[in-house]
PDB file of N, CA and C and ligand atoms in Angstrom:
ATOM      1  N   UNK A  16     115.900 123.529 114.156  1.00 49.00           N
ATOM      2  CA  UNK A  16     114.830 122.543 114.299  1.00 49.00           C
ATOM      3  C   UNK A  16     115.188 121.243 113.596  1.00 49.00           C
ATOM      4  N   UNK A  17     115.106 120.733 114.245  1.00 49.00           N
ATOM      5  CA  UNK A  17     115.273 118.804 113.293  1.00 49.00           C
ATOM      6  C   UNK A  17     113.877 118.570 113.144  1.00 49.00           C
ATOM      7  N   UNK A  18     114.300 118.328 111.554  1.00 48.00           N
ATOM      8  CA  UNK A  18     112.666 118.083 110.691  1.00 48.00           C
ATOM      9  C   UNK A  18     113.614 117.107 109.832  1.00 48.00           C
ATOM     10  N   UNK A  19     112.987 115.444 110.000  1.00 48.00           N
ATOM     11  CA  UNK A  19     113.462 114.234 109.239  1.00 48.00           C
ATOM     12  C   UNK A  19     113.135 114.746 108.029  1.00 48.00           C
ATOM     13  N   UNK A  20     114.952 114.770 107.438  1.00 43.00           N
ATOM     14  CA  UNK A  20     114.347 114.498 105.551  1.00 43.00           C
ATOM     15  C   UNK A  20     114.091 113.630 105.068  1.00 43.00           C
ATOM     16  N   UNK A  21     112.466 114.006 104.347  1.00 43.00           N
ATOM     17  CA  UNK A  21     112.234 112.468 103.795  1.00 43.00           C
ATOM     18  C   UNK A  21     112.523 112.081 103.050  1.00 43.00           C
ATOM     19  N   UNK A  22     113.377 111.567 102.082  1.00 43.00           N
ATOM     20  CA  UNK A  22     114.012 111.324 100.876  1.00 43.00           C
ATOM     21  C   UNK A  22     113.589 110.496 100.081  1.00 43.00           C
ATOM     22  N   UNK A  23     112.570 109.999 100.601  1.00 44.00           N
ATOM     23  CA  UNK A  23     111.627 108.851  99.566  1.00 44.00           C
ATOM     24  C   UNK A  23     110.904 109.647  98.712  1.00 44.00           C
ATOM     25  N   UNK A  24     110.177 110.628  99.862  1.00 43.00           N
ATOM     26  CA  UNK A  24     109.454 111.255  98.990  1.00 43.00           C
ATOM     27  C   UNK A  24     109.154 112.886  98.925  1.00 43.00           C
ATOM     28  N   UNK A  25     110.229 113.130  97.970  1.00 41.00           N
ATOM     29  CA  UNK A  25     110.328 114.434  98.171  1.00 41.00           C
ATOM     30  C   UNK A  25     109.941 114.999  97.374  1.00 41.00           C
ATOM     31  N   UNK A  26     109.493 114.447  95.928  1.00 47.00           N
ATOM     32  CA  UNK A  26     108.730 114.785  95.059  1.00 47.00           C
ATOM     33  C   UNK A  26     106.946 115.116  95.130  1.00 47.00           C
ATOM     34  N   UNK A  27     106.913 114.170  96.462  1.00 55.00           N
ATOM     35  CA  UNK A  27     104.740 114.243  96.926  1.00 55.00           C
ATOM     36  C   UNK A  27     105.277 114.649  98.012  1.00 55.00           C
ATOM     37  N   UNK A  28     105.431 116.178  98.597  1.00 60.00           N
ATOM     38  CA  UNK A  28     105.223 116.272  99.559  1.00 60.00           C
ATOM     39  C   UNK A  28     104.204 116.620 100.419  1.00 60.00           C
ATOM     40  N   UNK A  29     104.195 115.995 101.614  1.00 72.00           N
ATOM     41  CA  UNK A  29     103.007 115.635 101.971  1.00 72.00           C
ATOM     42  C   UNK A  29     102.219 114.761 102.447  1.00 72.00           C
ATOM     43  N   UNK A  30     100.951 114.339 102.661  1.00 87.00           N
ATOM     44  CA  UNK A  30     100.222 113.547 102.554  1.00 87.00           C
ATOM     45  C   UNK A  30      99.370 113.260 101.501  1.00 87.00           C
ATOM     46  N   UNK A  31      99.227 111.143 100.702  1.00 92.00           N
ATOM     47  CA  UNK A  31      98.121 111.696  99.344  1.00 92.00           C
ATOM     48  C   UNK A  31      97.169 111.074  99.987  1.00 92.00           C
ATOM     49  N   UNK A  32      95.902 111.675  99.659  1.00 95.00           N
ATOM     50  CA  UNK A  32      95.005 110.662  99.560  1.00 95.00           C
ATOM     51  C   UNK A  32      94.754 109.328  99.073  1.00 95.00           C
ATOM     52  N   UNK A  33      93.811 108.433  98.841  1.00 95.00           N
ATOM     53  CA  UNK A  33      93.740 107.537  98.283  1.00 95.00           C
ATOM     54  C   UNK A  33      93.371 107.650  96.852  1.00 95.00           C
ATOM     55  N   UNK A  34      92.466 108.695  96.302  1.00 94.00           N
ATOM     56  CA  UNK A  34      92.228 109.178  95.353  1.00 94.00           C
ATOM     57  C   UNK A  34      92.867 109.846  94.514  1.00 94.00           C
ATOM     58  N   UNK A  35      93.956 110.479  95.325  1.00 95.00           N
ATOM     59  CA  UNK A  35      94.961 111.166  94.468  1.00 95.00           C
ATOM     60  C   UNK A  35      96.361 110.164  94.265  1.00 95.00           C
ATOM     61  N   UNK A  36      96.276 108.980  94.806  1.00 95.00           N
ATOM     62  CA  UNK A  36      96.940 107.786  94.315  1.00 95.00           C
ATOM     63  C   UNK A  36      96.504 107.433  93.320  1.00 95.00           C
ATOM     64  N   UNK A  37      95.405 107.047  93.184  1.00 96.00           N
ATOM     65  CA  UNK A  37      95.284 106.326  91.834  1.00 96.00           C
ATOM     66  C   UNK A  37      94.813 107.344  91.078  1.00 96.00           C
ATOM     67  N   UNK A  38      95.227 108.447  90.798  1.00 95.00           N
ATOM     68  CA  UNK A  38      94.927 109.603  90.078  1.00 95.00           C
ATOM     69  C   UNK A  38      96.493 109.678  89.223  1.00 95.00           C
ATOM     70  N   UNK A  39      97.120 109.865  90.210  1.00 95.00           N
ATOM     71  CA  UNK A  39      98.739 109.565  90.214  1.00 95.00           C
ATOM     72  C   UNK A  39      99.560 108.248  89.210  1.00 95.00           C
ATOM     73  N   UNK A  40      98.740 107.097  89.572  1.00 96.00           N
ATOM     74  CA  UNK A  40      98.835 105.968  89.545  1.00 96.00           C
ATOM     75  C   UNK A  40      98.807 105.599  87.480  1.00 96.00           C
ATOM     76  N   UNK A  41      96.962 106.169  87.360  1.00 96.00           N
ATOM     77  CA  UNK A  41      96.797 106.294  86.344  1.00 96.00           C
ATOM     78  C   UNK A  41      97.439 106.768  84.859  1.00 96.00           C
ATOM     79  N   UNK A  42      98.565 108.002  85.654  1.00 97.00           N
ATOM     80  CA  UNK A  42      99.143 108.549  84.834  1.00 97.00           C
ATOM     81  C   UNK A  42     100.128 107.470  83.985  1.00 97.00           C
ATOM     82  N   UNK A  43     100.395 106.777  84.773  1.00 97.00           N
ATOM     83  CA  UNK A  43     101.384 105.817  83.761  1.00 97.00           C
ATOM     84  C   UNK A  43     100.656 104.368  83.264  1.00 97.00           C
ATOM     85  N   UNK A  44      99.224 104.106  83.099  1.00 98.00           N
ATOM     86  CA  UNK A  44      98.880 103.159  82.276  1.00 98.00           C
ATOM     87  C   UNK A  44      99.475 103.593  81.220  1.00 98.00           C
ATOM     88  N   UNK A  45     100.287 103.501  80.339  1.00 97.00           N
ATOM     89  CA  UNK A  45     100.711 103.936  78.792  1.00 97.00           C
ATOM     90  C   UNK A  45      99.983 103.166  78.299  1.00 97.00           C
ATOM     91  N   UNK A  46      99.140 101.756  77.773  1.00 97.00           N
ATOM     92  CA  UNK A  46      98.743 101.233  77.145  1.00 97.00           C
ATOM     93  C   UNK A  46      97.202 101.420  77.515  1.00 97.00           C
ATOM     94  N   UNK A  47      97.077 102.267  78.593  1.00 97.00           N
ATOM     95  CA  UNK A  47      95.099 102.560  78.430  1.00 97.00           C
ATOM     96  C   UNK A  47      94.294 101.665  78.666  1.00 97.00           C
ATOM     97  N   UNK A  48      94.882 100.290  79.243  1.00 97.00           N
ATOM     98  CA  UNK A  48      94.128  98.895  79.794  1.00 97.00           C
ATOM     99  C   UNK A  48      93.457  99.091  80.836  1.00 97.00           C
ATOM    100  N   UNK A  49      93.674 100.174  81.903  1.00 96.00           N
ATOM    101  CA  UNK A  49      92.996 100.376  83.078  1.00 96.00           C
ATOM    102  C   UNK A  49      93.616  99.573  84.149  1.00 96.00           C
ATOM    103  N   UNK A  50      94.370  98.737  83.933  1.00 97.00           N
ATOM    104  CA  UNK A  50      95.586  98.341  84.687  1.00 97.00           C
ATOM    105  C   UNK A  50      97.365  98.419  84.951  1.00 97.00           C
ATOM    106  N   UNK A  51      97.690  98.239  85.739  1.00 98.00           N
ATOM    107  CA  UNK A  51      99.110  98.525  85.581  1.00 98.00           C
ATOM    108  C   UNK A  51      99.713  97.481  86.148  1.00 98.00           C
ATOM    109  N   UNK A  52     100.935  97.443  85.231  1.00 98.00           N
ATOM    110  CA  UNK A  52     101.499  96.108  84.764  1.00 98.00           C
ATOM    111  C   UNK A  52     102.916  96.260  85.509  1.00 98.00           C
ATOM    112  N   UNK A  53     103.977  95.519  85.443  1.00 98.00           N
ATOM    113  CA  UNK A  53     105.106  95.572  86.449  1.00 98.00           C
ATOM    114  C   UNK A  53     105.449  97.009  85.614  1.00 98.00           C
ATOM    115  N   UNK A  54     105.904  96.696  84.434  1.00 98.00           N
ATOM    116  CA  UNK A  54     106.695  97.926  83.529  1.00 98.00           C
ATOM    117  C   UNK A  54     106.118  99.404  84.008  1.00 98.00           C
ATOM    118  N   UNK A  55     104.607  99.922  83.632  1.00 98.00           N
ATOM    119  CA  UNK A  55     104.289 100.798  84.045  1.00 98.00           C
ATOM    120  C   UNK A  55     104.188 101.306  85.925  1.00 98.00           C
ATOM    121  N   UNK A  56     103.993 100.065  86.945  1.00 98.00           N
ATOM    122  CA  UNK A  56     104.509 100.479  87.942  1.00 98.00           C
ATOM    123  C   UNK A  56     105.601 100.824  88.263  1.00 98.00           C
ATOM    124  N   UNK A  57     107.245 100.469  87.496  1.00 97.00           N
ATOM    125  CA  UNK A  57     108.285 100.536  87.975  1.00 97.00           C
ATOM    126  C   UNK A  57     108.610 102.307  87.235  1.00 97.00           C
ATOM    127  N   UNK A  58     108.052 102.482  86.152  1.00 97.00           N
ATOM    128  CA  UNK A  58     107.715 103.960  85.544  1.00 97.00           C
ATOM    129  C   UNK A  58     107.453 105.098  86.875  1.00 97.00           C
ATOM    130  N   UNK A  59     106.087 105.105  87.194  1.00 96.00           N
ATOM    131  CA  UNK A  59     105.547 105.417  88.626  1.00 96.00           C
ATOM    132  C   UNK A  59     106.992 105.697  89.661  1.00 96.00           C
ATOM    133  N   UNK A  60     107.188 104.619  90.095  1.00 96.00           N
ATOM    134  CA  UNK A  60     108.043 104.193  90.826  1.00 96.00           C
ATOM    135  C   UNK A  60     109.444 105.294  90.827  1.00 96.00           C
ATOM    136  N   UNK A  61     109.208 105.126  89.667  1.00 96.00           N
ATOM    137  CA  UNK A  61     111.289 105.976  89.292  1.00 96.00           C
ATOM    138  C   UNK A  61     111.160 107.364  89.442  1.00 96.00           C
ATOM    139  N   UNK A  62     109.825 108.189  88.980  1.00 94.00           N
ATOM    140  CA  UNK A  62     109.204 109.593  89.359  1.00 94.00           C
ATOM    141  C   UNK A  62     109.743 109.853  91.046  1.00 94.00           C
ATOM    142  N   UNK A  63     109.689 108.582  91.431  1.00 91.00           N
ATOM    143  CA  UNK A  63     109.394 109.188  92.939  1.00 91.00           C
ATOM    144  C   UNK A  63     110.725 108.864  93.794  1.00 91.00           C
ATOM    145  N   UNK A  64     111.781 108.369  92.467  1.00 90.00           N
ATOM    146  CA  UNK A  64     113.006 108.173  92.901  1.00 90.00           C
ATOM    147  C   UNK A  64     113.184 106.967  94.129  1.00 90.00           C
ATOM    148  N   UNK A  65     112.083 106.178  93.985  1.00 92.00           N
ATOM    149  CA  UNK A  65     112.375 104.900  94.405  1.00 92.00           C
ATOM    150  C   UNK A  65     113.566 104.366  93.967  1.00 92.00           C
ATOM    151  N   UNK A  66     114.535 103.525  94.985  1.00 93.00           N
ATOM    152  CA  UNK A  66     115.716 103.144  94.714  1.00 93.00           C
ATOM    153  C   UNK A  66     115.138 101.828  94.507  1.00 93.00           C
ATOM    154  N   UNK A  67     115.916 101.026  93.277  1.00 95.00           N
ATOM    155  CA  UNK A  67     115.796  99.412  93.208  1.00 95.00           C
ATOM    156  C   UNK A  67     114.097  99.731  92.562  1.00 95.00           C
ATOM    157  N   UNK A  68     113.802 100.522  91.760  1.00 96.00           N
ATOM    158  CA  UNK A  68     112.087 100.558  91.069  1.00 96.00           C
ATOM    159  C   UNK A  68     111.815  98.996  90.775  1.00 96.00           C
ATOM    160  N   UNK A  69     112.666  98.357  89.671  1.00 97.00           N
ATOM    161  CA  UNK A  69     112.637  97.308  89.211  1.00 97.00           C
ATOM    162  C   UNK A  69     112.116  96.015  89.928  1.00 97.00           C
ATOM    163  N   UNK A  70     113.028  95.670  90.806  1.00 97.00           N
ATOM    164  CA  UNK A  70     112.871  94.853  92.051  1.00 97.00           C
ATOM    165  C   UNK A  70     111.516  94.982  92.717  1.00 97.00           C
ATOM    166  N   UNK A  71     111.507  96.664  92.963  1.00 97.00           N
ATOM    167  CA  UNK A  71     110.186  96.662  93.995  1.00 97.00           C
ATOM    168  C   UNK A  71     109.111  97.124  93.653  1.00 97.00           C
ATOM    169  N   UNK A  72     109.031  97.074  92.092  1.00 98.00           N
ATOM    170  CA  UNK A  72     107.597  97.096  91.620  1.00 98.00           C
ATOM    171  C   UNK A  72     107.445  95.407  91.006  1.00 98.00           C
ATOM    172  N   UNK A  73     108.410  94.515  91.278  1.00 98.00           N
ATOM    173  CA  UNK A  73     107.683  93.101  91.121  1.00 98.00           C
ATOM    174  C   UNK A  73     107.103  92.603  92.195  1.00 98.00           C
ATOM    175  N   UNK A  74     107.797  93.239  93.423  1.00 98.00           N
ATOM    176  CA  UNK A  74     107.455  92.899  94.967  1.00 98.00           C
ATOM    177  C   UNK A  74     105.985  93.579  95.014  1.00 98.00           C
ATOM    178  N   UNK A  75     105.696  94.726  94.097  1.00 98.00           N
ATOM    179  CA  UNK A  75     104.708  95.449  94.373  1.00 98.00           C
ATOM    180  C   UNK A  75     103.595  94.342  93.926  1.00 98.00           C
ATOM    181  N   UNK A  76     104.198  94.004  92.463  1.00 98.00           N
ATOM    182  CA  UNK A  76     103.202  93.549  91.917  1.00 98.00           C
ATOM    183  C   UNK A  76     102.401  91.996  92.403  1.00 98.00           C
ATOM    184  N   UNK A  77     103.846  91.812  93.084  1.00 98.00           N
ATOM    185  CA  UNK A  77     103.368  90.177  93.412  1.00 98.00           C
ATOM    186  C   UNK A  77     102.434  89.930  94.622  1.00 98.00           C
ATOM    187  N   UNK A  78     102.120  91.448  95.842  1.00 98.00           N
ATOM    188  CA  UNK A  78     101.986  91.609  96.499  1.00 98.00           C
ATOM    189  C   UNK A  78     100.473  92.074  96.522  1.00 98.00           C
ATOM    190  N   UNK A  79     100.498  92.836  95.741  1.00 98.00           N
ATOM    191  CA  UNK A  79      98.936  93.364  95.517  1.00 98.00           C
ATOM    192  C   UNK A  79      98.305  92.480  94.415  1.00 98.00           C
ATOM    193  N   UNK A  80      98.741  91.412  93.408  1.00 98.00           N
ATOM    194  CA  UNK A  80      97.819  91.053  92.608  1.00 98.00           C
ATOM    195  C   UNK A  80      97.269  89.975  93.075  1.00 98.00           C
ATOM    196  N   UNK A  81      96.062  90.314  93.433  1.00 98.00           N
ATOM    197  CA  UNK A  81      95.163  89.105  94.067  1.00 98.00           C
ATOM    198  C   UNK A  81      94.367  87.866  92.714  1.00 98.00           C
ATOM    199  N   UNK A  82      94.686  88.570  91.937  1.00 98.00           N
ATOM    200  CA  UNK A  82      93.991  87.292  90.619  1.00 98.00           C
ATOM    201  C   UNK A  82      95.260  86.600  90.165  1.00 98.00           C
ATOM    202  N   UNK A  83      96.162  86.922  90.046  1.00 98.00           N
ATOM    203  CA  UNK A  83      97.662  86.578  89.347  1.00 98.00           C
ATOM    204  C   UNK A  83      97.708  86.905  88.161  1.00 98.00           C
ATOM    205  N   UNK A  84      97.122  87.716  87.665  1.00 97.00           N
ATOM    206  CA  UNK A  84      97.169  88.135  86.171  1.00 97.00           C
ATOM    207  C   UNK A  84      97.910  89.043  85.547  1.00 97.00           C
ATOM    208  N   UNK A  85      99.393  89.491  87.081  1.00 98.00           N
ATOM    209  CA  UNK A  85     100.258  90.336  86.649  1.00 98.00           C
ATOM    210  C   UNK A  85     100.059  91.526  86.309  1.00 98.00           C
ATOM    211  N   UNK A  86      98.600  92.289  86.666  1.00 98.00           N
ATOM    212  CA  UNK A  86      98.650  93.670  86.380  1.00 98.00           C
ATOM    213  C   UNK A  86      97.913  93.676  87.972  1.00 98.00           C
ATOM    214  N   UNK A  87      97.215  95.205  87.946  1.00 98.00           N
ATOM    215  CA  UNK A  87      97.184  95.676  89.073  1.00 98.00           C
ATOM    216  C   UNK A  87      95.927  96.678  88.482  1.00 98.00           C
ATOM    217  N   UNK A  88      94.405  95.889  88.789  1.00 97.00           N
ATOM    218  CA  UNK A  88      93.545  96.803  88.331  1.00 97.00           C
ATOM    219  C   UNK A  88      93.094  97.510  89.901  1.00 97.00           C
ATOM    220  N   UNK A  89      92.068  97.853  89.115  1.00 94.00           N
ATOM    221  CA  UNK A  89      91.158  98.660  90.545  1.00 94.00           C
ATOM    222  C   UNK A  89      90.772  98.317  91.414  1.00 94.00           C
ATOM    223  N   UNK A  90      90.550  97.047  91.440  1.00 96.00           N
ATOM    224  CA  UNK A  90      90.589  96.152  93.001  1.00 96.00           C
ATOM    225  C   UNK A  90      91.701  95.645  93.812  1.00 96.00           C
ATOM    226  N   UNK A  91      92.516  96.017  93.131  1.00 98.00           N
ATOM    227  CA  UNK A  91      93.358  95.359  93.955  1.00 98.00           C
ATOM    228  C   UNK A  91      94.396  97.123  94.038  1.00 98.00           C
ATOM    229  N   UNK A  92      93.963  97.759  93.640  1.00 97.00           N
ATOM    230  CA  UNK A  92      94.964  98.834  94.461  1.00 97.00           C
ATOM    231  C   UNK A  92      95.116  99.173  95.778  1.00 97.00           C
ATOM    232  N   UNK A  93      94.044  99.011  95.906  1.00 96.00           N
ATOM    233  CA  UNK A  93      93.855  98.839  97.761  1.00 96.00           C
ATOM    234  C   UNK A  93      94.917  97.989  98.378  1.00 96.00           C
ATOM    235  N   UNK A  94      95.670  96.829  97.462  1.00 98.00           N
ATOM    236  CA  UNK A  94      97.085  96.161  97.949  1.00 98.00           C
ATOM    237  C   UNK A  94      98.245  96.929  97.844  1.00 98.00           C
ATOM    238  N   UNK A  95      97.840  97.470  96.378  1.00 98.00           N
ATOM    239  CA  UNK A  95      99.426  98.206  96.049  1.00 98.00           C
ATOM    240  C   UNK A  95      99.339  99.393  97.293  1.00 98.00           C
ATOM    241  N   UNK A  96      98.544 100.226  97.782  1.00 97.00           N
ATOM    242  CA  UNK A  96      98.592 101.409  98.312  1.00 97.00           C
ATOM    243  C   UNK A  96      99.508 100.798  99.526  1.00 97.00           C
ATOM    244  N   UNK A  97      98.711  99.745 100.120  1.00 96.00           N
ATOM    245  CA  UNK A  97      99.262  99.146 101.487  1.00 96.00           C
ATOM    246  C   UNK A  97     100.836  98.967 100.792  1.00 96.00           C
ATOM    247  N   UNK A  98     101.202  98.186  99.964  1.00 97.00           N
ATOM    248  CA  UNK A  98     102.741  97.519  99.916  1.00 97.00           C
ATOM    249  C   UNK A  98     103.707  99.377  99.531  1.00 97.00           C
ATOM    250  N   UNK A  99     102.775 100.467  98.947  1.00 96.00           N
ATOM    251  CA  UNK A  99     103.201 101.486  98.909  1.00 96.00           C
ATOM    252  C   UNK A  99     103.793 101.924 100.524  1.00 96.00           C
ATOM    253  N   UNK A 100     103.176 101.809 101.239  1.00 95.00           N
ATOM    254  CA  UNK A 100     103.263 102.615 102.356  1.00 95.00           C
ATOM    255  C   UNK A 100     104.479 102.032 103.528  1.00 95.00           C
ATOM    256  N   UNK A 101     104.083 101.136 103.105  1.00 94.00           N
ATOM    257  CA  UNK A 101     105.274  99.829 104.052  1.00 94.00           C
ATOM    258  C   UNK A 101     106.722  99.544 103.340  1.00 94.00           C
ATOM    259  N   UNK A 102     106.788  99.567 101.691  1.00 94.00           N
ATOM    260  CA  UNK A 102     108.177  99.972 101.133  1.00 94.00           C
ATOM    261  C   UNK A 102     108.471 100.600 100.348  1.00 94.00           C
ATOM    262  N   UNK A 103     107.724 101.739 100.596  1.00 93.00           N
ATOM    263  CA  UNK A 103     108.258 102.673  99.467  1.00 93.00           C
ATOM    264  C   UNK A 103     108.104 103.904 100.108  1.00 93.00           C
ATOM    265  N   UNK A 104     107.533 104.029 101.589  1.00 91.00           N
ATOM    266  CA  UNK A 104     107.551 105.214 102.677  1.00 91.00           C
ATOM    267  C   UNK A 104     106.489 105.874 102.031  1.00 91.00           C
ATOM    268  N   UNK A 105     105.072 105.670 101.552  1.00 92.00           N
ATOM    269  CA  UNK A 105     104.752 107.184 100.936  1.00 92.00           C
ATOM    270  C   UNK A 105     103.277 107.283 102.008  1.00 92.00           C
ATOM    271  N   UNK A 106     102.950 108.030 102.248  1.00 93.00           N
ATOM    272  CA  UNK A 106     101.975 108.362 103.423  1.00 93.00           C
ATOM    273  C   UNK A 106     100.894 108.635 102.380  1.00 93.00           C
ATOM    274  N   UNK A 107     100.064 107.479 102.606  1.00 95.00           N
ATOM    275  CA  UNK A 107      98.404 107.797 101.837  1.00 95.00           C
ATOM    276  C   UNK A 107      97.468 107.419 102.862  1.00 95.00           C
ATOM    277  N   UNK A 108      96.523 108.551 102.783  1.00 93.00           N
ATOM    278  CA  UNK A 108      95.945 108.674 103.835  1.00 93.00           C
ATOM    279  C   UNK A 108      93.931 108.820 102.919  1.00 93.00           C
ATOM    280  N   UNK A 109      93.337 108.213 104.188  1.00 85.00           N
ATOM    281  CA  UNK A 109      92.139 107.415 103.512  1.00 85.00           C
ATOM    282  C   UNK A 109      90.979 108.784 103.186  1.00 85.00           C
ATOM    283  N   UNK A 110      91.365 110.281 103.698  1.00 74.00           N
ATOM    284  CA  UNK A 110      90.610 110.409 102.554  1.00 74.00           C
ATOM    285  C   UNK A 110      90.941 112.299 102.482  1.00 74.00           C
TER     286      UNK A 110
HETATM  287 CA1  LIG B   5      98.353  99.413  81.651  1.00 74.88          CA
HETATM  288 CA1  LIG B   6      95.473  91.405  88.968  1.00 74.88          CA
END
């Protein structure tokens, strides 16, 4: 049987929810601000064996932060999920 390996994400396999994203997500505030900052997204990021974390959690960040304040609170995850899904392959699904 040919079944595509997914190699992005072979650590979530599966489908996440949206809830179990930022469940996920949460785990790496290290500083407990309730936001996440390039550093702690590129953290996230490396779990899931994203290649280039660095790079593409600034792309993440620059992408989803709708205030410019360089973190990534709860309103605006709804960006990161989207820039998740489009470069970083991970299938989150709305509920
Ligand atoms: Ca934080
Ligand atoms: Ca922000």
């Amino acid at each position: 049987m040919a079944i595509r390996n997914q190699m992005a994400t072979r650590s979530l396999d599966g489908d996440m929810t949206v809830d179990e994203f930022k469940e996920w997500l949460r785990r790496f505030d290290v500083n407990h601000d309730g936001r996440i900052n390039r550093e702690e997204l590129r953290c996230a990021m490396r779990t899931i064996r994203t290649r280039f974390s660095g790079y593409k959690s600034k792309r993440g960040i620059d992408y989803a932060d709708a205030n410019g304040d360089g973190c990534i609170d709860d309103s605006e995850v709804d960006g990161l999920i989207d820039y998740a899904q489009k470069s970083l392959g991970l299938r989150i699904v709305a509920y």
